[in-house]
Coordinates of C-alpha atoms in Angstrom, one line a residue:
Chain A
M917 CA -18.3 -26.6 5.7
L918 CA -15.5 -27.5 8.1
R919 CA -16.3 -27.7 11.7
V920 CA -13.8 -27.5 14.5
E921 CA -14.3 -30.1 17.2
N922 CA -14.1 -28.3 20.5
L923 CA -12.9 -31.3 22.4
Q924 CA -9.9 -29.8 24.0
I925 CA -11.5 -27.4 26.4
A926 CA -8.6 -27.3 28.9
P927 CA -5.7 -24.9 28.0
I928 CA -2.7 -26.6 26.6
E929 CA 1.0 -25.8 27.1
F930 CA 3.6 -25.6 24.4
S931 CA 7.0 -27.0 25.5
A932 CA 10.1 -24.9 25.4
E933 CA 11.4 -27.1 22.5
L934 CA 8.3 -26.4 20.5
I935 CA 8.5 -22.6 21.2
A936 CA 12.1 -22.7 20.1
K937 CA 11.0 -24.2 16.8
F938 CA 8.4 -21.4 16.5
D939 CA 11.1 -18.9 17.1
D940 CA 13.2 -20.4 14.3
V941 CA 10.3 -20.2 12.0
V942 CA 9.6 -16.5 12.8
S943 CA 13.3 -15.6 12.3
R944 CA 12.8 -16.2 8.5
Y945 CA 10.7 -13.2 8.0
P946 CA 11.2 -9.4 8.2
E947 CA 10.5 -7.7 11.5
G948 CA 6.8 -7.2 12.1
K949 CA 5.9 -9.9 9.5
Q950 CA 5.8 -12.8 12.0
K951 CA 2.3 -13.8 10.9
S952 CA 4.1 -15.4 7.9
G953 CA 5.0 -18.1 10.3
L954 CA 1.4 -19.1 10.9
L955 CA 1.2 -22.0 8.4
P956 CA 4.5 -23.6 9.4
I957 CA 3.7 -23.2 13.1
L958 CA 0.3 -24.9 12.6
H959 CA 2.1 -27.8 11.0
L960 CA 4.4 -28.0 14.0
V961 CA 1.5 -27.9 16.4
Q962 CA -0.3 -30.7 14.4
A963 CA 2.9 -32.8 14.4
E964 CA 3.1 -32.4 18.2
F965 CA -0.6 -32.9 19.2
G966 CA -2.0 -34.9 16.2
W967 CA -4.5 -32.2 15.4
V968 CA -5.1 -28.4 15.7
S969 CA -7.5 -27.8 18.6
P970 CA -9.2 -24.5 19.3
A971 CA -7.1 -24.2 22.4
A972 CA -3.9 -24.6 20.4
M973 CA -5.1 -22.0 17.8
E974 CA -5.6 -19.5 20.6
K975 CA -2.2 -20.2 22.0
V976 CA -0.6 -19.8 18.5
A977 CA -2.4 -16.5 18.1
D978 CA -1.1 -15.3 21.4
Y979 CA 2.4 -16.3 20.4
L980 CA 2.3 -14.5 17.1
N981 CA 0.5 -11.5 18.6
I982 CA -2.4 -11.7 16.2
Q983 CA -6.2 -12.1 16.7
H984 CA -7.5 -15.6 17.5
V985 CA -9.8 -15.4 14.5
E986 CA -6.8 -14.9 12.2
V987 CA -5.6 -18.4 13.1
F988 CA -9.1 -19.9 13.0
E989 CA -9.7 -18.6 9.5
V990 CA -6.4 -20.1 8.2
A991 CA -6.8 -23.4 10.0
T992 CA -10.2 -23.9 8.5
F993 CA -9.2 -22.8 5.0
Y994 CA -6.4 -25.2 4.3
S995 CA -7.2 -28.9 4.0
M996 CA -4.1 -30.2 5.7
Y997 CA -5.0 -29.0 9.2
L998 CA -6.9 -31.6 11.1
L999 CA -9.6 -30.0 13.1
K1000 CA -10.4 -33.2 15.0
P1001 CA -8.3 -36.0 16.3
Q1002 CA -7.5 -38.8 13.8
G1003 CA -6.1 -42.2 14.0
K1004 CA -2.4 -42.6 14.8
Y1005 CA -1.9 -43.3 11.2
F1006 CA -4.0 -41.1 8.9
L1007 CA -4.3 -42.5 5.4
E1008 CA -5.0 -39.9 2.7
V1009 CA -5.8 -41.5 -0.6
C1010 CA -5.7 -39.5 -3.8
R1011 CA -9.1 -39.6 -5.5
T1012 CA -8.5 -37.2 -8.4
G1013 CA -8.6 -38.0 -12.1
P1014 CA -5.3 -39.6 -13.0
C1015 CA -5.3 -41.8 -9.9
C1016 CA -8.9 -42.8 -10.6
L1017 CA -7.9 -43.8 -14.1
V1018 CA -5.7 -46.5 -12.6
G1019 CA -8.0 -47.7 -9.8
A1020 CA -8.0 -45.2 -6.9
E1021 CA -11.7 -45.7 -6.3
K1022 CA -11.3 -49.5 -5.9
I1023 CA -8.4 -48.9 -3.5
M1024 CA -10.6 -46.5 -1.4
D1025 CA -13.3 -49.1 -1.3
Y1026 CA -10.8 -51.7 -0.3
I1027 CA -9.3 -49.6 2.5
E1028 CA -12.8 -48.9 3.9
Q1029 CA -13.5 -52.7 3.9
K1030 CA -10.1 -53.5 5.3
L1031 CA -10.2 -51.0 8.2
G1032 CA -13.9 -51.5 8.8
V1033 CA -14.5 -47.7 9.1
K1034 CA -15.9 -45.2 6.8
E1035 CA -14.1 -42.1 5.6
G1036 CA -13.4 -39.8 8.5
E1037 CA -14.0 -42.4 11.2
V1038 CA -11.3 -43.8 13.5
T1039 CA -10.8 -47.6 14.1
A1040 CA -11.7 -48.8 17.5
D1041 CA -8.0 -49.3 18.4
G1042 CA -7.3 -45.7 17.5
L1043 CA -4.7 -46.7 15.0
F1044 CA -6.2 -45.8 11.7
S1045 CA -8.4 -43.3 9.9
W1046 CA -8.6 -42.4 6.3
R1047 CA -10.1 -40.0 3.7
G1048 CA -10.0 -39.3 0.0
V1049 CA -8.1 -36.2 -0.9
E1050 CA -7.5 -34.1 -4.0
C1051 CA -4.5 -34.5 -6.2
L1052 CA -1.3 -35.5 -4.4
A1053 CA 1.0 -34.7 -7.4
A1054 CA 2.2 -38.2 -8.0
C1055 CA -0.2 -38.9 -10.9
G1056 CA 2.2 -41.2 -12.8
F1057 CA 2.5 -43.6 -9.9
G1058 CA -1.2 -44.0 -9.0
P1059 CA -3.1 -45.0 -7.1
V1060 CA -1.2 -43.3 -4.2
L1061 CA -1.7 -42.5 -0.6
Q1062 CA 0.2 -40.6 2.0
I1063 CA 0.3 -41.2 5.7
S1064 CA 0.7 -38.5 8.3
P1065 CA 2.4 -37.6 10.5
E1066 CA 5.5 -38.2 8.3
Y1067 CA 3.5 -37.9 5.0
T1068 CA 5.2 -40.9 3.6
F1069 CA 4.1 -41.9 0.1
Y1070 CA 2.9 -45.3 -1.1
E1071 CA 2.6 -45.6 -4.8
N1072 CA 1.1 -48.0 -7.4
L1073 CA -1.2 -49.4 -4.7
T1074 CA -2.8 -52.7 -4.9
P1075 CA -5.0 -54.5 -2.3
E1076 CA -2.0 -56.6 -1.5
K1077 CA 0.1 -53.5 -0.8
V1078 CA -2.6 -52.1 1.4
D1079 CA -2.7 -55.4 3.4
K1080 CA 1.1 -55.2 4.0
L1081 CA 0.9 -51.5 4.8
V1082 CA -1.8 -52.0 7.4
A1083 CA 0.0 -55.0 8.9
D1084 CA 3.4 -53.2 9.0
L1085 CA 1.9 -50.1 10.7
T1086 CA -0.1 -52.3 13.2
A1087 CA 3.1 -54.1 14.1
Q1088 CA 5.0 -50.8 14.3
A1089 CA 2.4 -49.4 16.7
K1090 CA 2.8 -52.4 19.0
N1091 CA 6.6 -52.1 19.2
Chain B
M639 CA 17.7 -38.8 -28.5
A640 CA 16.8 -35.5 -27.0
R641 CA 19.4 -33.4 -25.1
K642 CA 18.8 -33.4 -21.4
L643 CA 19.3 -29.9 -19.8
L644 CA 17.6 -30.5 -16.5
L645 CA 17.6 -34.2 -15.9
E646 CA 21.0 -35.2 -17.4
H647 CA 22.4 -36.4 -14.1
I648 CA 19.1 -37.5 -12.5
N649 CA 20.2 -41.1 -12.3
V650 CA 23.6 -40.4 -10.8
P651 CA 23.8 -42.0 -7.4
G652 CA 23.9 -39.3 -4.7
I653 CA 23.0 -36.5 -7.1
N654 CA 20.7 -35.1 -4.3
T655 CA 23.8 -34.3 -2.3
F656 CA 26.0 -31.2 -2.7
D657 CA 29.2 -33.0 -3.3
V658 CA 27.9 -35.3 -6.1
Y659 CA 25.9 -32.5 -7.7
R660 CA 29.0 -30.2 -7.6
S661 CA 31.2 -33.0 -9.1
K662 CA 28.9 -33.1 -12.1
G663 CA 29.3 -29.4 -12.7
G664 CA 26.7 -28.2 -10.3
Y665 CA 26.8 -24.5 -9.1
A666 CA 28.9 -23.5 -12.1
A667 CA 26.1 -21.2 -13.1
V668 CA 26.3 -19.5 -9.7
E669 CA 30.0 -18.9 -10.1
K670 CA 29.6 -17.7 -13.7
A671 CA 26.7 -15.3 -12.8
L672 CA 28.0 -13.9 -9.6
K673 CA 31.6 -13.5 -10.7
T674 CA 31.3 -12.6 -14.4
L675 CA 27.9 -11.2 -15.1
T676 CA 25.9 -8.2 -13.8
P677 CA 22.3 -8.8 -12.6
D678 CA 21.1 -7.1 -15.7
E679 CA 23.2 -9.3 -17.9
V680 CA 21.7 -12.4 -16.3
V681 CA 18.2 -11.0 -17.0
E682 CA 19.3 -10.4 -20.6
E683 CA 20.5 -14.0 -21.0
V684 CA 17.2 -15.3 -19.8
K685 CA 15.4 -13.0 -22.2
K686 CA 17.6 -14.3 -25.1
S687 CA 16.8 -17.9 -24.1
G688 CA 13.1 -17.3 -24.8
L689 CA 12.2 -19.3 -21.7
R690 CA 8.5 -19.3 -21.0
G691 CA 7.1 -19.9 -17.6
R692 CA 6.8 -23.7 -17.0
G693 CA 4.1 -23.5 -14.4
G694 CA 1.3 -23.3 -16.9
A695 CA 0.8 -19.7 -18.1
G696 CA 3.8 -19.8 -20.5
F697 CA 4.6 -16.1 -20.0
P698 CA 8.2 -15.1 -21.0
T699 CA 10.3 -15.4 -17.9
G700 CA 12.9 -12.8 -18.8
M701 CA 10.2 -10.3 -19.6
K702 CA 8.6 -11.0 -16.3
W703 CA 11.9 -10.4 -14.5
S704 CA 12.4 -7.1 -16.4
F705 CA 9.1 -5.8 -15.1
L706 CA 10.3 -5.9 -11.5
A707 CA 10.2 -2.5 -9.9
K708 CA 13.5 -1.5 -8.3
P709 CA 12.9 1.5 -6.0
E710 CA 15.9 2.3 -3.8
G711 CA 15.8 1.1 -0.2
V712 CA 12.9 -1.3 -0.8
A713 CA 13.4 -5.1 -0.4
R714 CA 12.8 -7.3 -3.5
Y715 CA 11.8 -10.9 -3.3
L716 CA 12.0 -14.0 -5.4
V717 CA 9.4 -16.7 -4.5
C718 CA 9.5 -20.1 -6.0
N719 CA 6.1 -21.6 -6.7
A720 CA 6.4 -25.2 -5.6
D721 CA 2.8 -25.6 -4.8
E722 CA 2.4 -28.3 -7.5
S723 CA -1.2 -29.6 -7.3
E724 CA -2.6 -29.5 -10.8
P725 CA -4.1 -33.0 -11.5
G726 CA -1.8 -34.7 -14.0
T727 CA 1.3 -32.8 -13.0
F728 CA 4.1 -34.2 -10.9
K729 CA 7.3 -32.9 -12.5
D730 CA 8.2 -30.4 -9.8
R731 CA 7.9 -33.0 -7.0
Y732 CA 10.1 -35.3 -9.1
L733 CA 12.7 -32.6 -9.6
M734 CA 12.8 -31.5 -6.0
T735 CA 13.0 -35.1 -4.8
H736 CA 15.9 -36.2 -7.0
I737 CA 17.9 -33.2 -7.8
P738 CA 17.1 -30.5 -5.3
H739 CA 20.4 -28.6 -5.8
L740 CA 19.4 -27.7 -9.3
L741 CA 16.5 -25.7 -7.9
I742 CA 18.6 -24.1 -5.2
E743 CA 21.3 -23.2 -7.8
G744 CA 18.6 -21.6 -10.0
M745 CA 17.2 -19.8 -7.0
I746 CA 20.6 -18.2 -6.2
V747 CA 21.2 -17.1 -9.8
A748 CA 17.6 -15.7 -10.2
S749 CA 17.8 -14.0 -6.8
Y750 CA 21.0 -12.4 -7.8
A751 CA 19.5 -11.2 -11.1
L752 CA 16.5 -9.7 -9.3
G753 CA 18.4 -8.2 -6.4
A754 CA 16.7 -10.3 -3.8
K755 CA 18.4 -10.7 -0.5
T756 CA 15.8 -13.1 0.9
S757 CA 14.0 -15.7 -1.2
Y758 CA 11.4 -18.4 -0.4
I759 CA 10.5 -21.7 -1.9
Y760 CA 6.8 -22.1 -1.2
V761 CA 6.3 -25.9 -1.2
R762 CA 2.9 -27.6 -1.2
G763 CA 2.3 -28.7 2.4
E764 CA 1.6 -32.3 1.4
M765 CA 5.2 -32.6 0.2
M766 CA 6.8 -32.8 3.6
P767 CA 9.4 -35.3 2.4
Q768 CA 10.4 -32.8 -0.4
I769 CA 10.5 -30.0 2.2
R770 CA 12.9 -31.9 4.3
I771 CA 15.0 -32.7 1.2
L772 CA 15.2 -29.1 0.2
E773 CA 16.0 -27.9 3.8
R774 CA 18.9 -30.4 3.9
A775 CA 20.2 -29.2 0.6
I776 CA 19.9 -25.6 1.5
A777 CA 21.9 -26.3 4.7
E778 CA 24.6 -28.0 2.6
A779 CA 24.8 -25.1 0.1
K780 CA 25.0 -22.6 2.9
N781 CA 27.7 -24.7 4.6
K782 CA 29.7 -24.6 1.3
G783 CA 29.5 -20.8 1.0
F784 CA 26.8 -20.7 -1.8
L785 CA 24.2 -19.1 0.5
G786 CA 24.3 -16.7 3.4
K787 CA 26.7 -13.7 3.6
N788 CA 29.2 -12.7 0.9
I789 CA 28.6 -15.7 -1.4
L790 CA 31.9 -16.9 -3.0
G791 CA 33.4 -13.6 -1.8
T792 CA 31.4 -11.6 -4.3
G793 CA 29.7 -9.4 -1.7
Y794 CA 26.3 -10.8 -2.6
D795 CA 24.1 -12.0 0.4
L796 CA 21.2 -14.3 0.1
E797 CA 19.1 -16.2 2.6
L798 CA 16.9 -19.0 1.2
Y799 CA 14.0 -20.5 3.1
V800 CA 11.4 -23.2 2.5
Q801 CA 7.8 -22.3 3.3
P802 CA 5.3 -25.1 3.7
G803 CA 1.8 -24.5 2.4
G804 CA -1.4 -25.9 3.9
G805 CA -2.9 -27.9 1.1
A806 CA -4.9 -25.6 -1.2
Y807 CA -4.7 -25.8 -5.0
I808 CA -5.5 -22.1 -5.3
C809 CA -2.1 -21.3 -3.7
G810 CA -0.5 -22.2 -7.1
E811 CA -2.0 -18.9 -8.3
E812 CA 0.8 -16.4 -7.6
T813 CA -1.1 -13.8 -5.6
A814 CA -2.9 -16.4 -3.5
L815 CA 0.5 -17.9 -2.9
L816 CA 1.8 -14.6 -1.6
E817 CA -1.2 -14.2 0.7
S818 CA -0.5 -17.6 2.0
L819 CA 3.1 -16.8 2.5
E820 CA 2.0 -13.8 4.6
G821 CA 0.1 -16.2 6.8
K822 CA -3.4 -15.6 5.4
R823 CA -6.0 -17.6 3.6
G824 CA -5.0 -18.2 0.0
N825 CA -7.4 -15.7 -1.6
P826 CA -6.1 -14.3 -4.9
R827 CA -5.5 -10.6 -5.1
I828 CA -7.0 -8.4 -7.7
K829 CA -4.4 -7.3 -10.2
P830 CA -3.1 -4.7 -10.8
P831 CA -1.0 -4.1 -8.9
F832 CA 1.0 -7.1 -10.1
P833 CA 3.5 -8.7 -7.8
A834 CA 6.3 -7.1 -9.8
I835 CA 5.2 -3.8 -8.3
A836 CA 3.5 -4.9 -5.0
G837 CA 4.0 -8.5 -4.1
L838 CA 5.2 -10.1 -0.9
Y839 CA 4.8 -7.6 2.0
G840 CA 3.9 -5.0 -0.6
C841 CA 7.4 -5.2 -2.1
P842 CA 8.4 -5.9 -5.7
T843 CA 8.3 -9.7 -6.1
V844 CA 8.8 -12.3 -8.8
V845 CA 7.0 -15.6 -8.5
N846 CA 8.3 -18.4 -10.7
N847 CA 7.6 -22.1 -11.0
V848 CA 10.2 -24.7 -9.9
E849 CA 11.0 -25.8 -13.5
S850 CA 11.4 -22.3 -14.7
I851 CA 13.9 -21.5 -12.0
A852 CA 15.8 -24.8 -12.6
A853 CA 16.0 -23.9 -16.3
V854 CA 17.9 -20.8 -15.5
V855 CA 20.9 -23.0 -14.7
P856 CA 21.5 -24.4 -18.2
I857 CA 20.6 -21.0 -19.7
I858 CA 23.5 -19.3 -17.7
N859 CA 25.9 -22.3 -18.3
E860 CA 25.3 -22.4 -22.0
G861 CA 24.2 -18.9 -22.8
G862 CA 20.7 -17.7 -23.7
E863 CA 21.2 -18.0 -27.4
E864 CA 22.4 -21.6 -27.2
Y865 CA 19.4 -22.5 -25.1
A866 CA 17.1 -20.9 -27.6
K867 CA 18.5 -23.2 -30.4
V868 CA 16.8 -26.1 -28.6
G869 CA 13.1 -26.4 -29.3
I870 CA 11.0 -24.8 -32.1
G871 CA 9.9 -21.3 -32.8
R872 CA 8.8 -19.5 -29.7
S873 CA 8.8 -22.7 -27.8
T874 CA 12.4 -22.8 -26.9
G875 CA 14.4 -25.2 -24.7
T876 CA 13.3 -28.4 -23.1
K877 CA 10.2 -29.1 -21.1
L878 CA 9.4 -31.6 -18.3
I879 CA 6.3 -33.6 -19.2
S880 CA 4.6 -35.6 -16.5
A881 CA 2.9 -38.5 -18.3
G882 CA 0.2 -40.3 -16.4
G883 CA -3.2 -42.0 -16.9
N884 CA -3.3 -45.0 -19.2
V885 CA 0.2 -44.7 -20.9
A886 CA 2.3 -47.8 -20.8
K887 CA 5.3 -46.0 -19.2
P888 CA 4.1 -43.3 -16.9
G889 CA 6.8 -40.9 -15.5
V890 CA 8.5 -37.6 -16.0
Y891 CA 10.2 -37.0 -19.3
E892 CA 12.4 -34.2 -20.5
I893 CA 11.6 -33.4 -24.1
N894 CA 12.9 -30.9 -26.7
L895 CA 9.9 -28.7 -27.3
G896 CA 8.7 -29.4 -30.8
L897 CA 8.7 -33.2 -30.5
P898 CA 5.9 -34.8 -32.4
V899 CA 3.1 -35.8 -30.0
E900 CA 2.9 -39.1 -31.8
E901 CA 6.5 -39.8 -31.0
F902 CA 6.1 -38.8 -27.4
L903 CA 3.1 -41.0 -27.0
Y904 CA 4.1 -44.1 -28.8
S905 CA 7.9 -44.3 -28.9
P906 CA 9.6 -46.6 -26.4
E907 CA 11.9 -43.7 -25.3
Y908 CA 8.9 -41.9 -23.8
C909 CA 5.4 -43.2 -23.0
G910 CA 5.6 -46.4 -24.9
G911 CA 2.0 -46.2 -26.2
I912 CA -1.1 -47.0 -24.3
A913 CA -1.1 -49.6 -21.5
N914 CA -2.4 -53.1 -22.0
G915 CA -2.4 -52.7 -25.8
K916 CA -5.5 -50.6 -25.7
R917 CA -6.2 -47.6 -28.0
L918 CA -6.1 -44.0 -27.1
K919 CA -9.4 -42.3 -26.7
A920 CA -8.5 -38.8 -25.4
V921 CA -5.7 -36.7 -24.0
V922 CA -5.4 -33.8 -21.5
A923 CA -2.1 -32.4 -22.6
G924 CA -1.3 -29.8 -19.9
G925 CA -2.9 -30.6 -16.6
S926 CA -6.5 -30.9 -15.8
S927 CA -7.3 -27.3 -16.4
V928 CA -6.7 -27.4 -20.1
P929 CA -9.2 -28.6 -22.7
I930 CA -9.5 -32.3 -23.3
L931 CA -9.0 -33.5 -26.9
P932 CA -10.2 -36.7 -28.6
A933 CA -7.3 -38.8 -29.9
N934 CA -7.8 -37.9 -33.6
L935 CA -7.6 -34.1 -32.8
F936 CA -4.7 -34.6 -30.4
L937 CA -2.5 -36.5 -32.9
K938 CA -3.3 -34.2 -35.8
T939 CA -4.6 -30.7 -36.0
A940 CA -8.0 -29.9 -37.7
T941 CA -6.1 -29.2 -40.9
G942 CA -4.4 -32.6 -40.8
E943 CA -0.9 -31.7 -39.7
G944 CA 0.9 -33.7 -37.1
R945 CA 0.7 -31.9 -33.8
L946 CA 3.9 -31.1 -31.9
M947 CA 4.6 -30.8 -28.2
S948 CA 5.0 -27.0 -28.3
Y949 CA 3.0 -24.1 -27.0
E950 CA 1.9 -23.1 -30.5
S951 CA 1.1 -26.4 -32.0
L952 CA -0.9 -27.7 -29.1
S953 CA -3.1 -24.6 -29.2
E954 CA -3.5 -24.8 -32.9
G955 CA -7.2 -24.0 -33.8
G956 CA -7.9 -22.3 -30.5
F957 CA -10.3 -23.9 -28.1
A958 CA -12.4 -25.3 -30.9
T959 CA -9.9 -27.9 -32.0
G960 CA -6.9 -27.2 -29.8
T961 CA -5.7 -27.3 -26.2
M962 CA -2.7 -25.9 -24.3
M963 CA 0.8 -26.9 -23.1
G964 CA -0.1 -25.7 -19.6
S965 CA 2.0 -27.3 -16.9
G966 CA 2.9 -30.3 -19.1
G967 CA 0.6 -32.6 -17.1
F968 CA -0.1 -35.2 -19.8
I969 CA -3.1 -37.5 -19.0
A970 CA -4.0 -40.2 -21.5
F971 CA -7.4 -41.9 -21.5
D972 CA -7.7 -45.3 -23.1
E973 CA -10.7 -46.5 -25.1
D974 CA -12.5 -47.9 -22.0
Q975 CA -12.5 -44.7 -20.0
C976 CA -15.7 -42.8 -19.4
I977 CA -15.4 -39.2 -20.3
V978 CA -18.5 -38.2 -18.3
R979 CA -17.1 -39.8 -15.1
N980 CA -13.7 -38.2 -15.6
T981 CA -15.2 -34.8 -16.3
W982 CA -17.3 -35.1 -13.1
N983 CA -14.1 -36.1 -11.2
F984 CA -12.3 -32.9 -12.4
A985 CA -15.3 -30.8 -11.6
R986 CA -15.4 -32.1 -8.1
F987 CA -11.7 -31.2 -7.8
Y988 CA -12.3 -27.6 -8.8
H989 CA -15.4 -27.3 -6.6
H990 CA -13.4 -28.6 -3.7
E991 CA -10.4 -26.3 -4.4
S992 CA -12.3 -23.0 -5.2
C993 CA -11.3 -20.5 -2.5
G994 CA -14.9 -19.2 -2.5
Q995 CA -13.9 -15.6 -3.0
C996 CA -15.8 -15.0 -6.3
S997 CA -19.4 -16.0 -6.6
P998 CA -19.2 -17.4 -10.2
C999 CA -16.5 -19.8 -9.2
R1000 CA -17.8 -20.7 -5.7
E1001 CA -21.3 -21.4 -6.9
G1002 CA -20.6 -22.4 -10.5
T1003 CA -18.2 -25.1 -9.7
G1004 CA -20.7 -26.6 -7.3
W1005 CA -23.4 -26.5 -10.0
M1006 CA -21.2 -28.2 -12.5
E1007 CA -20.2 -30.9 -10.1
K1008 CA -23.8 -31.6 -9.2
V1009 CA -25.0 -31.7 -12.8
L1010 CA -22.2 -33.9 -13.9
H1011 CA -22.8 -36.2 -11.0
R1012 CA -26.4 -36.8 -12.0
L1013 CA -25.4 -37.3 -15.6
E1014 CA -22.7 -39.9 -14.5
Y1015 CA -25.2 -41.7 -12.4
G1016 CA -27.9 -41.9 -15.0
H1017 CA -30.2 -39.2 -13.7
G1018 CA -29.3 -36.5 -16.2
K1019 CA -31.5 -34.6 -18.7
M1020 CA -30.8 -33.8 -22.4
S1021 CA -30.8 -30.1 -21.4
D1022 CA -28.0 -30.7 -18.9
M1023 CA -25.3 -30.3 -21.5
D1024 CA -26.5 -26.9 -22.5
L1025 CA -26.8 -26.0 -18.9
L1026 CA -23.2 -27.0 -18.2
V1027 CA -22.0 -25.0 -21.2
D1028 CA -24.0 -22.0 -20.0
V1029 CA -22.6 -22.3 -16.4
S1030 CA -19.1 -22.7 -17.7
K1031 CA -19.4 -19.5 -19.8
K1032 CA -20.7 -17.7 -16.7
I1033 CA -17.6 -18.7 -14.7
E1034 CA -15.0 -18.2 -17.5
G1035 CA -13.4 -14.8 -17.4
N1036 CA -15.6 -13.6 -14.5
T1037 CA -13.3 -14.4 -11.6
I1038 CA -10.4 -12.7 -10.0
C1039 CA -8.0 -15.5 -10.8
P1040 CA -7.8 -18.2 -13.5
L1041 CA -9.2 -21.0 -11.3
G1042 CA -12.6 -20.1 -12.8
D1043 CA -11.3 -20.7 -16.3
A1044 CA -9.5 -23.8 -15.2
A1045 CA -12.8 -25.2 -13.9
A1046 CA -14.8 -24.2 -17.0
W1047 CA -12.5 -25.3 -19.8
P1048 CA -12.5 -29.1 -19.1
V1049 CA -16.3 -29.2 -18.9
A1050 CA -16.9 -27.1 -21.9
S1051 CA -14.3 -29.0 -24.0
A1052 CA -15.6 -32.4 -22.9
I1053 CA -19.1 -31.5 -24.0
R1054 CA -17.8 -30.0 -27.2
H1055 CA -15.9 -33.1 -28.3
F1056 CA -17.8 -35.9 -26.6
R1057 CA -21.4 -34.7 -26.5
D1058 CA -22.8 -37.9 -27.8
E1059 CA -21.2 -39.7 -24.9
F1060 CA -23.0 -37.4 -22.5
E1061 CA -26.3 -37.9 -24.4
W1062 CA -25.7 -41.7 -24.2
H1063 CA -25.6 -41.4 -20.4
V1064 CA -29.0 -39.6 -20.5
T1065 CA -30.6 -42.2 -22.7
N1066 CA -29.2 -45.2 -21.0
G1067 CA -29.9 -44.1 -17.4
A1068 CA -28.7 -46.5 -14.8
E1069 CA -27.0 -48.6 -17.3
A1070 CA -24.5 -45.8 -17.8
T1071 CA -23.1 -46.3 -14.4
T1072 CA -22.1 -49.9 -15.1
R1073 CA -20.7 -49.6 -18.6
N1074 CA -18.0 -47.5 -20.3
F1075 CA -18.8 -45.9 -23.6
G1076 CA -15.5 -46.2 -25.5
L1077 CA -16.7 -45.0 -28.9
A1078 CA -14.4 -46.3 -31.6
H1079 CA -14.4 -43.1 -33.6
Y1080 CA -12.7 -41.3 -30.7
A1081 CA -9.8 -43.8 -30.6
D1082 CA -6.5 -43.2 -32.2
P1083 CA -6.3 -43.8 -35.9
L1084 CA -3.1 -45.8 -35.8
P1085 CA -3.6 -49.4 -36.7
K1086 CA -3.2 -51.8 -33.8
P1087 CA -0.2 -54.1 -34.2
E1088 CA -1.1 -57.4 -35.9
P1089 CA -1.0 -60.3 -33.5
A1090 CA 1.9 -62.6 -34.0
P1091 CA 1.1 -65.6 -36.2
A1092 CA 0.4 -68.8 -34.4
A1093 CA 3.2 -71.3 -34.3
V1094 CA 2.8 -74.1 -36.8

């Protein structure tokens, strides 16, 4: 069961630029069908704030002129919406059959050991968190992981590649 | 060497851009269809081609199109199903990444045939890089007059948009996809009515897979009858196969339907055999939702004939001794792989991805995962195999959408073909978690190559 972390009590504001992106999304659908924009708009919110907070959900509902619960039920149904803050770099490792055939479970163990945090936890410096996810549709190039917010893919993973990846991202965060 | 109808130019530098794609003959199908064919004639060509849906179900595409209701004054929609998330399948992601204009060209032709003025490509949310690639390609096509108002001066208008999903396997089911596109949870709808009558926003809608829509381009360019000459029997044309697991050369291959499975698996042109010189133990031929087959039954049917990569040959013998083409997600298991562990892994996937709408699926997938988990970790009972078969039967056919079947078939087939491996896990308890089974009689019957003689 998913649980929304109600950490963001204070109301939040959407910038004019973000609202303009919402408007662009809604323009893709027939009049009166603006709810179709809900999934893309939640992606935009997550890209902006790093997660989808209850306050943001209410704000999105008001923008789309739909009930708050309609946003809540969508945000909790789909696995991509993060209902609590994650590390700056959120590693999602494919843990499904074809990737496991070529070593995904060992890579997950290695990432846990490397980062020193369990699945779902954030490193002390706030830079990294990770989780296992179901099929990422890159089965021929496993083990694979993707990193939000850009959802960049890293394929044919080895412990050495994970080392480099973590080092590169750490350096990137400092610059 | 098989003819490439979809991937012919895949390795051309810059083929993901409009100009290079156009220089290789791209968008000729749009010109031909919009300028020389009526929408009904386009549908007729697709019917003649014999194209079957490449997403997994294999339903004839032209027939699906011809079912579309056409009431006056009501919008019609084409929605591309790019929610690729079937374990083992990665062809659509590959196609969208490397040759996005092929999909866009197919979308324009198909939308014209169906009378759609607005079409959507529903892309799996995880594929943000592919979403950006498609959006850029759509902007290019629009800029060149192939989308928008009065395309090529023909009077046909079409807007094409990319819709990101939210990460739910169930949205690959067409009615769940439409619910999601309407901004709701991806709960499948009860059919009928089918989308052809009441789809997106209650309007007539066709939902097609990425590869199906891309295949419309060579069908229009070459003509339906010519396309139908490729392939075998009712399995016409080419098919993208995503080869993964323990093959030596994983990747996406375009094959002529009817290629012998032995050639696909062992020839250097395709998979190149099993990685690290090991032997083949089992194959899932069409994505994780289709029955798994031991090597001997995969390479030859129960009657001893060489099996072919075609819808009919792969299903030879029904579920007792056959499997399905499905989405073309080809997963090979080498002799060291544990069938129990992999079956548990797939069961976990389906439990995680069940939308929870139907009790048999919501509860049954959880039961199967739990029982398989205890078997894998050496705490199972001999009665567990019958329990799993019983639960799988109670899920199969008792849900609104096919996810229930997809969850049931891998488990039922694994027990049918590898029951002694499950029993071995029960009798060996904790030892089962540290050893693979690798029964020799499941492995491929081809002789291993003789080692080179030592130098004198």
